Tab-separated table of C-alpha atoms in Angstrom:
chain	number	residue	atom	x	y	z
O	23	UNK	CA	22.768	-11.531	5.681
O	24	UNK	CA	25.401	-8.455	6.295
O	25	UNK	CA	24.248	-5.222	7.932
O	26	UNK	CA	27.796	-3.874	8.674
O	27	UNK	CA	28.232	-0.419	7.367
O	28	UNK	CA	24.501	0.331	6.069
O	29	UNK	CA	22.961	3.105	6.615
O	30	UNK	CA	19.025	3.880	7.108
O	31	UNK	CA	17.206	5.021	4.024
O	32	UNK	CA	14.082	6.779	3.982
O	33	UNK	CA	11.441	6.284	1.117
O	34	UNK	CA	12.659	2.349	0.735
O	35	UNK	CA	11.678	-0.950	0.201
O	36	UNK	CA	13.738	-4.255	0.426
O	37	UNK	CA	12.721	-7.494	-0.845
O	38	UNK	CA	13.724	-10.628	1.584
O	39	UNK	CA	12.935	-14.476	1.810
O	40	UNK	CA	13.446	-17.075	4.478
O	41	UNK	CA	14.368	-20.373	1.944
O	42	UNK	CA	14.399	-22.302	5.091
O	43	UNK	CA	10.725	-21.294	6.166
O	44	UNK	CA	9.319	-21.239	2.608
O	45	UNK	CA	9.147	-17.778	3.872
O	46	UNK	CA	8.947	-14.454	2.013
O	47	UNK	CA	8.201	-10.405	2.579
O	48	UNK	CA	9.098	-6.638	1.905
O	49	UNK	CA	10.214	-3.898	4.519
O	50	UNK	CA	8.898	-0.784	3.683
O	51	UNK	CA	10.133	3.270	4.539
O	52	UNK	CA	8.102	6.494	3.718
O	53	UNK	CA	9.605	9.598	4.409
O	54	UNK	CA	9.452	12.395	1.818
O	55	UNK	CA	7.409	10.809	-0.596
O	56	UNK	CA	4.398	10.325	2.365
O	57	UNK	CA	4.931	13.943	3.387
O	58	UNK	CA	4.555	15.372	-0.229
O	59	UNK	CA	1.251	13.324	-0.759
O	60	UNK	CA	0.077	14.000	2.665
O	61	UNK	CA	0.304	17.891	1.867
O	62	UNK	CA	-1.802	17.893	-1.144
O	63	UNK	CA	-4.810	18.572	1.063
O	64	UNK	CA	-5.230	19.418	4.732
O	65	UNK	CA	-6.342	16.468	6.220
O	66	UNK	CA	-7.494	15.977	9.941
O	67	UNK	CA	-4.855	13.765	12.177
O	68	UNK	CA	-7.101	10.925	12.310
O	69	UNK	CA	-7.414	10.627	8.253
O	70	UNK	CA	-3.559	11.476	7.611
O	71	UNK	CA	-2.778	8.213	9.705
O	72	UNK	CA	-5.471	6.419	7.978
O	73	UNK	CA	-4.164	7.687	4.490
O	74	UNK	CA	-0.603	7.055	5.453
O	75	UNK	CA	-1.505	3.337	6.373
O	76	UNK	CA	-2.849	2.878	3.066
O	77	UNK	CA	-0.079	4.357	1.365
O	78	UNK	CA	2.319	2.022	3.304
O	79	UNK	CA	0.078	-0.833	2.737
O	80	UNK	CA	-0.168	-0.207	-1.276
O	81	UNK	CA	3.754	0.076	-1.242
O	82	UNK	CA	3.786	-3.265	0.841
O	83	UNK	CA	1.705	-5.391	-2.322
O	84	UNK	CA	3.404	-3.364	-4.922
O	85	UNK	CA	6.737	-4.233	-3.954
O	86	UNK	CA	5.813	-7.777	-3.669
O	87	UNK	CA	5.799	-7.840	-7.539
O	88	UNK	CA	8.553	-8.005	-10.092
O	89	UNK	CA	9.783	-4.333	-10.726
O	90	UNK	CA	8.114	-2.691	-13.298
O	91	UNK	CA	5.295	-5.723	-13.727
O	92	UNK	CA	2.272	-3.840	-13.533
O	93	UNK	CA	-0.167	-1.870	-10.729
O	94	UNK	CA	-1.840	-2.081	-7.426
O	95	UNK	CA	-4.706	-0.113	-6.825
O	96	UNK	CA	-6.085	0.078	-3.141
O	97	UNK	CA	-9.579	1.903	-3.103
O	98	UNK	CA	-12.132	2.352	-0.446
O	99	UNK	CA	-15.606	3.284	-1.219
O	100	UNK	CA	-17.859	3.721	1.621
O	101	UNK	CA	-21.144	5.279	2.504
O	102	UNK	CA	-22.687	6.423	5.663
O	103	UNK	CA	-18.829	7.643	7.535
O	104	UNK	CA	-16.636	9.895	7.191
O	105	UNK	CA	-14.717	8.732	4.772
O	106	UNK	CA	-16.352	8.684	1.040
O	107	UNK	CA	-13.522	7.483	-0.890
O	108	UNK	CA	-9.743	6.402	-0.093
O	109	UNK	CA	-8.003	5.716	-3.555
O	110	UNK	CA	-4.089	4.550	-3.597
O	111	UNK	CA	-2.439	2.919	-5.992
O	112	UNK	CA	1.693	1.828	-7.094
O	113	UNK	CA	3.843	1.674	-10.275
O	114	UNK	CA	7.265	0.825	-10.397
O	115	UNK	CA	7.864	2.227	-7.227
O	116	UNK	CA	5.286	5.931	-8.108
O	117	UNK	CA	3.256	5.849	-5.179
O	118	UNK	CA	-0.192	8.445	-5.058
O	119	UNK	CA	-2.823	8.797	-2.629
O	120	UNK	CA	-6.338	10.714	-1.815
O	121	UNK	CA	-8.915	10.790	0.458
O	122	UNK	CA	-12.118	12.086	0.258
O	123	UNK	CA	-14.100	12.903	3.313
O	124	UNK	CA	-17.103	14.780	5.062
O	125	UNK	CA	-15.732	17.618	6.930
O	126	UNK	CA	-19.227	17.877	8.430
O	127	UNK	CA	-18.872	14.966	10.496
O	128	UNK	CA	-16.407	14.725	13.624
O	129	UNK	CA	-13.563	12.732	13.509
O	130	UNK	CA	-11.425	11.009	16.287
O	131	UNK	CA	-8.521	9.135	16.684
O	132	UNK	CA	-9.197	5.202	17.814
O	133	UNK	CA	-12.087	5.329	15.645
O	134	UNK	CA	-12.998	1.843	14.074
O	135	UNK	CA	-13.158	0.825	10.236
O	136	UNK	CA	-17.058	0.725	9.916
O	137	UNK	CA	-17.033	4.285	12.211
O	138	UNK	CA	-14.599	5.722	9.343
O	139	UNK	CA	-16.245	4.055	6.425
O	140	UNK	CA	-19.778	3.480	7.390
O	141	UNK	CA	-20.620	0.724	5.021
O	142	UNK	CA	-18.302	-0.175	2.208
O	143	UNK	CA	-15.349	-2.617	1.128
O	144	UNK	CA	-12.115	-2.395	0.238
O	145	UNK	CA	-11.175	-3.876	-3.388
O	146	UNK	CA	-7.442	-4.730	-4.105
O	147	UNK	CA	-6.445	-4.150	-7.895
O	148	UNK	CA	-3.375	-6.079	-9.404
O	149	UNK	CA	-2.879	-5.819	-13.297
O	150	UNK	CA	0.576	-8.075	-14.585
O	151	UNK	CA	1.414	-6.602	-17.317
O	152	UNK	CA	3.989	-9.579	-18.268
O	153	UNK	CA	0.768	-12.294	-17.785
O	154	UNK	CA	-1.664	-9.588	-18.948
O	155	UNK	CA	-3.799	-10.822	-15.988
O	156	UNK	CA	-5.996	-8.638	-13.605
O	157	UNK	CA	-6.777	-9.843	-10.128
O	158	UNK	CA	-8.939	-8.279	-7.479
O	159	UNK	CA	-9.763	-9.174	-3.896
O	160	UNK	CA	-12.678	-7.885	-2.226
O	161	UNK	CA	-11.862	-6.747	1.609
O	162	UNK	CA	-14.738	-5.831	4.161
O	163	UNK	CA	-13.920	-2.834	6.129
O	164	UNK	CA	-13.908	-4.587	9.623
O	165	UNK	CA	-11.760	-4.227	12.783
O	166	UNK	CA	-9.458	-1.379	13.390
O	167	UNK	CA	-7.035	-1.610	11.077
O	168	UNK	CA	-6.797	-1.788	6.981
O	169	UNK	CA	-3.562	-3.791	7.378
O	170	UNK	CA	-5.391	-6.252	10.117
O	171	UNK	CA	-8.262	-6.351	7.219
O	172	UNK	CA	-6.118	-7.658	4.465
O	173	UNK	CA	-4.235	-9.858	6.253
O	174	UNK	CA	-6.956	-11.512	7.399
O	175	UNK	CA	-8.787	-11.601	3.695
O	176	UNK	CA	-5.180	-13.160	2.364
O	177	UNK	CA	-5.500	-15.627	5.141
O	178	UNK	CA	-9.046	-16.959	4.689
O	179	UNK	CA	-10.023	-15.929	1.115
O	180	UNK	CA	-6.700	-16.754	-0.484
O	181	UNK	CA	-5.341	-19.434	1.788
O	182	UNK	CA	-1.671	-17.553	1.805
O	183	UNK	CA	-0.626	-16.922	5.501
O	184	UNK	CA	0.007	-13.278	5.950
O	185	UNK	CA	1.601	-11.233	8.666
O	186	UNK	CA	1.372	-7.034	7.877
O	187	UNK	CA	2.516	-4.451	10.573
O	188	UNK	CA	2.428	-0.703	9.832
O	189	UNK	CA	3.720	1.976	11.770
O	190	UNK	CA	2.907	5.896	11.430
O	191	UNK	CA	4.451	7.971	13.705
O	192	UNK	CA	5.123	12.263	13.200
O	193	UNK	CA	2.681	15.224	13.354
O	194	UNK	CA	2.147	18.258	11.485
O	195	UNK	CA	5.005	20.166	12.231
O	196	UNK	CA	8.017	17.439	12.044
O	197	UNK	CA	6.323	15.413	9.148
O	198	UNK	CA	5.495	11.775	9.070
O	199	UNK	CA	7.095	8.828	8.670
O	200	UNK	CA	5.688	5.170	7.913
O	201	UNK	CA	6.939	1.724	8.102
O	202	UNK	CA	5.720	-1.400	7.162
O	203	UNK	CA	6.799	-4.924	7.287
O	204	UNK	CA	4.497	-8.217	4.867
O	205	UNK	CA	5.691	-11.555	5.641
O	206	UNK	CA	3.766	-14.424	3.458
O	207	UNK	CA	4.424	-18.161	3.848
O	208	UNK	CA	4.869	-19.631	0.418
O	209	UNK	CA	2.651	-23.163	-0.908
O	210	UNK	CA	5.073	-25.843	-0.043
O	211	UNK	CA	3.760	-27.422	-3.504
O	212	UNK	CA	5.556	-24.738	-5.390
O	213	UNK	CA	9.046	-26.368	-4.191
O	214	UNK	CA	7.314	-29.946	-4.174
O	215	UNK	CA	6.398	-30.424	-0.634
O	216	UNK	CA	2.872	-30.687	0.995
O	217	UNK	CA	-0.136	-27.930	0.350
O	218	UNK	CA	-0.221	-25.195	2.741
O	219	UNK	CA	-4.114	-25.024	2.955
O	220	UNK	CA	-3.718	-29.165	4.264
O	221	UNK	CA	-1.817	-28.050	7.239
O	222	UNK	CA	-3.660	-25.868	9.932
O	223	UNK	CA	-0.931	-24.342	11.381
O	224	UNK	CA	2.590	-25.304	10.093
O	225	UNK	CA	5.516	-24.741	12.474
O	226	UNK	CA	7.520	-23.082	9.469
O	227	UNK	CA	5.129	-20.619	9.566
O	228	UNK	CA	4.412	-20.454	13.330
O	229	UNK	CA	7.848	-19.557	13.621
O	230	UNK	CA	7.923	-17.118	11.122
O	231	UNK	CA	4.895	-15.138	12.301
O	232	UNK	CA	6.388	-15.614	15.882
O	233	UNK	CA	9.266	-13.739	15.034
O	234	UNK	CA	8.106	-11.034	12.764
O	235	UNK	CA	5.104	-10.406	14.778
O	236	UNK	CA	7.209	-8.840	17.421
O	237	UNK	CA	7.758	-6.154	15.585
O	238	UNK	CA	6.858	-2.805	17.027
O	239	UNK	CA	5.850	0.548	15.727
O	240	UNK	CA	9.056	1.800	17.145
O	241	UNK	CA	11.007	-0.606	14.954
O	242	UNK	CA	9.339	-0.096	11.698
O	243	UNK	CA	9.519	4.211	12.000
O	244	UNK	CA	13.096	4.092	13.052
O	245	UNK	CA	15.184	6.695	11.257
O	246	UNK	CA	18.067	5.243	12.722
O	247	UNK	CA	17.239	1.215	11.978
O	248	UNK	CA	17.876	0.226	8.123
O	249	UNK	CA	15.645	-2.257	6.729
O	250	UNK	CA	18.469	-4.788	6.891
O	251	UNK	CA	19.204	-4.230	10.445
O	252	UNK	CA	15.580	-4.831	11.472
O	253	UNK	CA	15.584	-8.269	9.243
O	254	UNK	CA	18.712	-9.267	11.200
O	255	UNK	CA	16.878	-8.345	15.012
O	256	UNK	CA	13.757	-10.283	13.417
O	257	UNK	CA	15.599	-13.635	11.475
O	258	UNK	CA	19.003	-13.296	12.923
O	259	UNK	CA	19.116	-17.348	13.592
O	260	UNK	CA	18.175	-17.758	10.170
O	261	UNK	CA	19.558	-17.704	6.439
O	262	UNK	CA	17.875	-14.372	4.783
O	263	UNK	CA	18.252	-13.599	1.174
O	264	UNK	CA	17.739	-9.617	0.598
O	265	UNK	CA	16.534	-8.346	-2.607
O	266	UNK	CA	16.297	-4.546	-3.108
O	267	UNK	CA	13.038	-2.956	-4.396
O	268	UNK	CA	12.208	0.383	-5.949
O	269	UNK	CA	12.534	3.243	-4.342
O	270	UNK	CA	9.163	4.946	-3.842
O	271	UNK	CA	8.351	8.247	-5.125
O	272	UNK	CA	5.460	10.545	-5.201
O	273	UNK	CA	3.998	9.591	-8.642
O	274	UNK	CA	0.880	11.098	-9.563
O	275	UNK	CA	0.527	10.689	-13.588
O	276	UNK	CA	-1.362	13.544	-14.913
O	277	UNK	CA	-0.135	15.875	-17.529
O	278	UNK	CA	-1.862	18.291	-19.852
O	279	UNK	CA	-0.941	16.026	-22.541
O	280	UNK	CA	-2.244	12.877	-21.298
O	281	UNK	CA	-5.573	14.667	-19.997
O	282	UNK	CA	-5.438	16.541	-23.816
O	283	UNK	CA	-5.653	12.962	-25.301
O	284	UNK	CA	-8.452	11.512	-23.111
O	285	UNK	CA	-10.325	14.014	-24.155
O	286	UNK	CA	-9.761	13.993	-27.724
O	287	UNK	CA	-11.799	11.095	-27.402
O	288	UNK	CA	-15.346	12.459	-26.346
O	289	UNK	CA	-17.563	13.792	-29.241
O	290	UNK	CA	-17.397	17.409	-29.978
O	291	UNK	CA	-20.747	17.672	-28.645
O	292	UNK	CA	-19.766	16.532	-25.144
O	293	UNK	CA	-15.957	18.333	-24.626
O	294	UNK	CA	-18.679	21.805	-25.728
O	295	UNK	CA	-20.675	21.164	-22.664
O	296	UNK	CA	-17.509	20.849	-21.206
O	297	UNK	CA	-15.625	24.062	-22.168
O	298	UNK	CA	-16.449	27.145	-19.165
O	299	UNK	CA	-16.139	30.558	-20.381
O	300	UNK	CA	-12.518	30.844	-21.068
O	301	UNK	CA	-12.980	28.317	-23.723
O	302	UNK	CA	-11.038	25.656	-21.840
O	303	UNK	CA	-11.870	22.530	-20.081
O	304	UNK	CA	-10.745	22.547	-16.101
O	305	UNK	CA	-9.810	19.171	-14.721
O	306	UNK	CA	-9.217	18.683	-11.446
O	307	UNK	CA	-6.499	16.018	-10.311
O	308	UNK	CA	-7.338	15.321	-6.541
O	309	UNK	CA	-4.152	13.418	-6.308
O	310	UNK	CA	-1.883	16.242	-6.906
O	311	UNK	CA	-4.278	18.552	-5.927
O	312	UNK	CA	-3.602	20.373	-9.382
O	313	UNK	CA	-6.434	21.815	-12.414
O	314	UNK	CA	-5.226	21.627	-15.594
O	315	UNK	CA	-7.213	24.529	-18.061
O	316	UNK	CA	-7.285	21.930	-21.372
O	317	UNK	CA	-7.528	23.424	-24.877
O	318	UNK	CA	-9.691	20.623	-26.194
């Protein structure tokens, strides 16, 4: 892996493989895209960090798929906590997210997931267009971070050893920057070797996890450190193959034409009940904080 001459790039995904260790992964950086999504609503700072983590997590999982191969949706539904709903999705680099919360409840830094969400769960849904398959996982909202919860779920429920690191830095004045790293150990059966689920801790995975686990928040959010340079720091003694991924962009897919098409599928009697005094139907998109007035 050559790193000379490579400038750091914000809003970027970079896939990589460590073939000798049967490992693959993705590095994600979110900058302008993250700030555009967060600006849609006046979130308290602890919830900005939560949504930023969820967006980074969604981009990490989405970027592991082949480009233009479907959609990843991350959604948390909960009751009794500060957060009622969290929803993010990714499609070929287009990223969007929204968080609904109770502004009458106090929120502070350092709250655990149960304290933030109360009773609830995190659902990860992957729709792959090439195979027309849908895969969904239900992740308990336990611990202190979404990344740790998903990491544990991959390892325990999917028997796919996974390490995730997510870093968030910034503030409302200077803006926010997020970085993420996911590394997964591929089953050796894919290349004719032993299955990982027959081995408690495979030496290859122990080695990769030890190196990747040393990644710091400062490295993940260092605007002067490119993804290639980060991978060089971690795996400079290994042969690493990198594959540029799609550039993350804010991608709310709502449009007046799309909404009108959806409304046209409702019976006239139902549309009549939706119309306001002006004779239009108001549709509020929380992802981009816009209200569409549709004549339908």
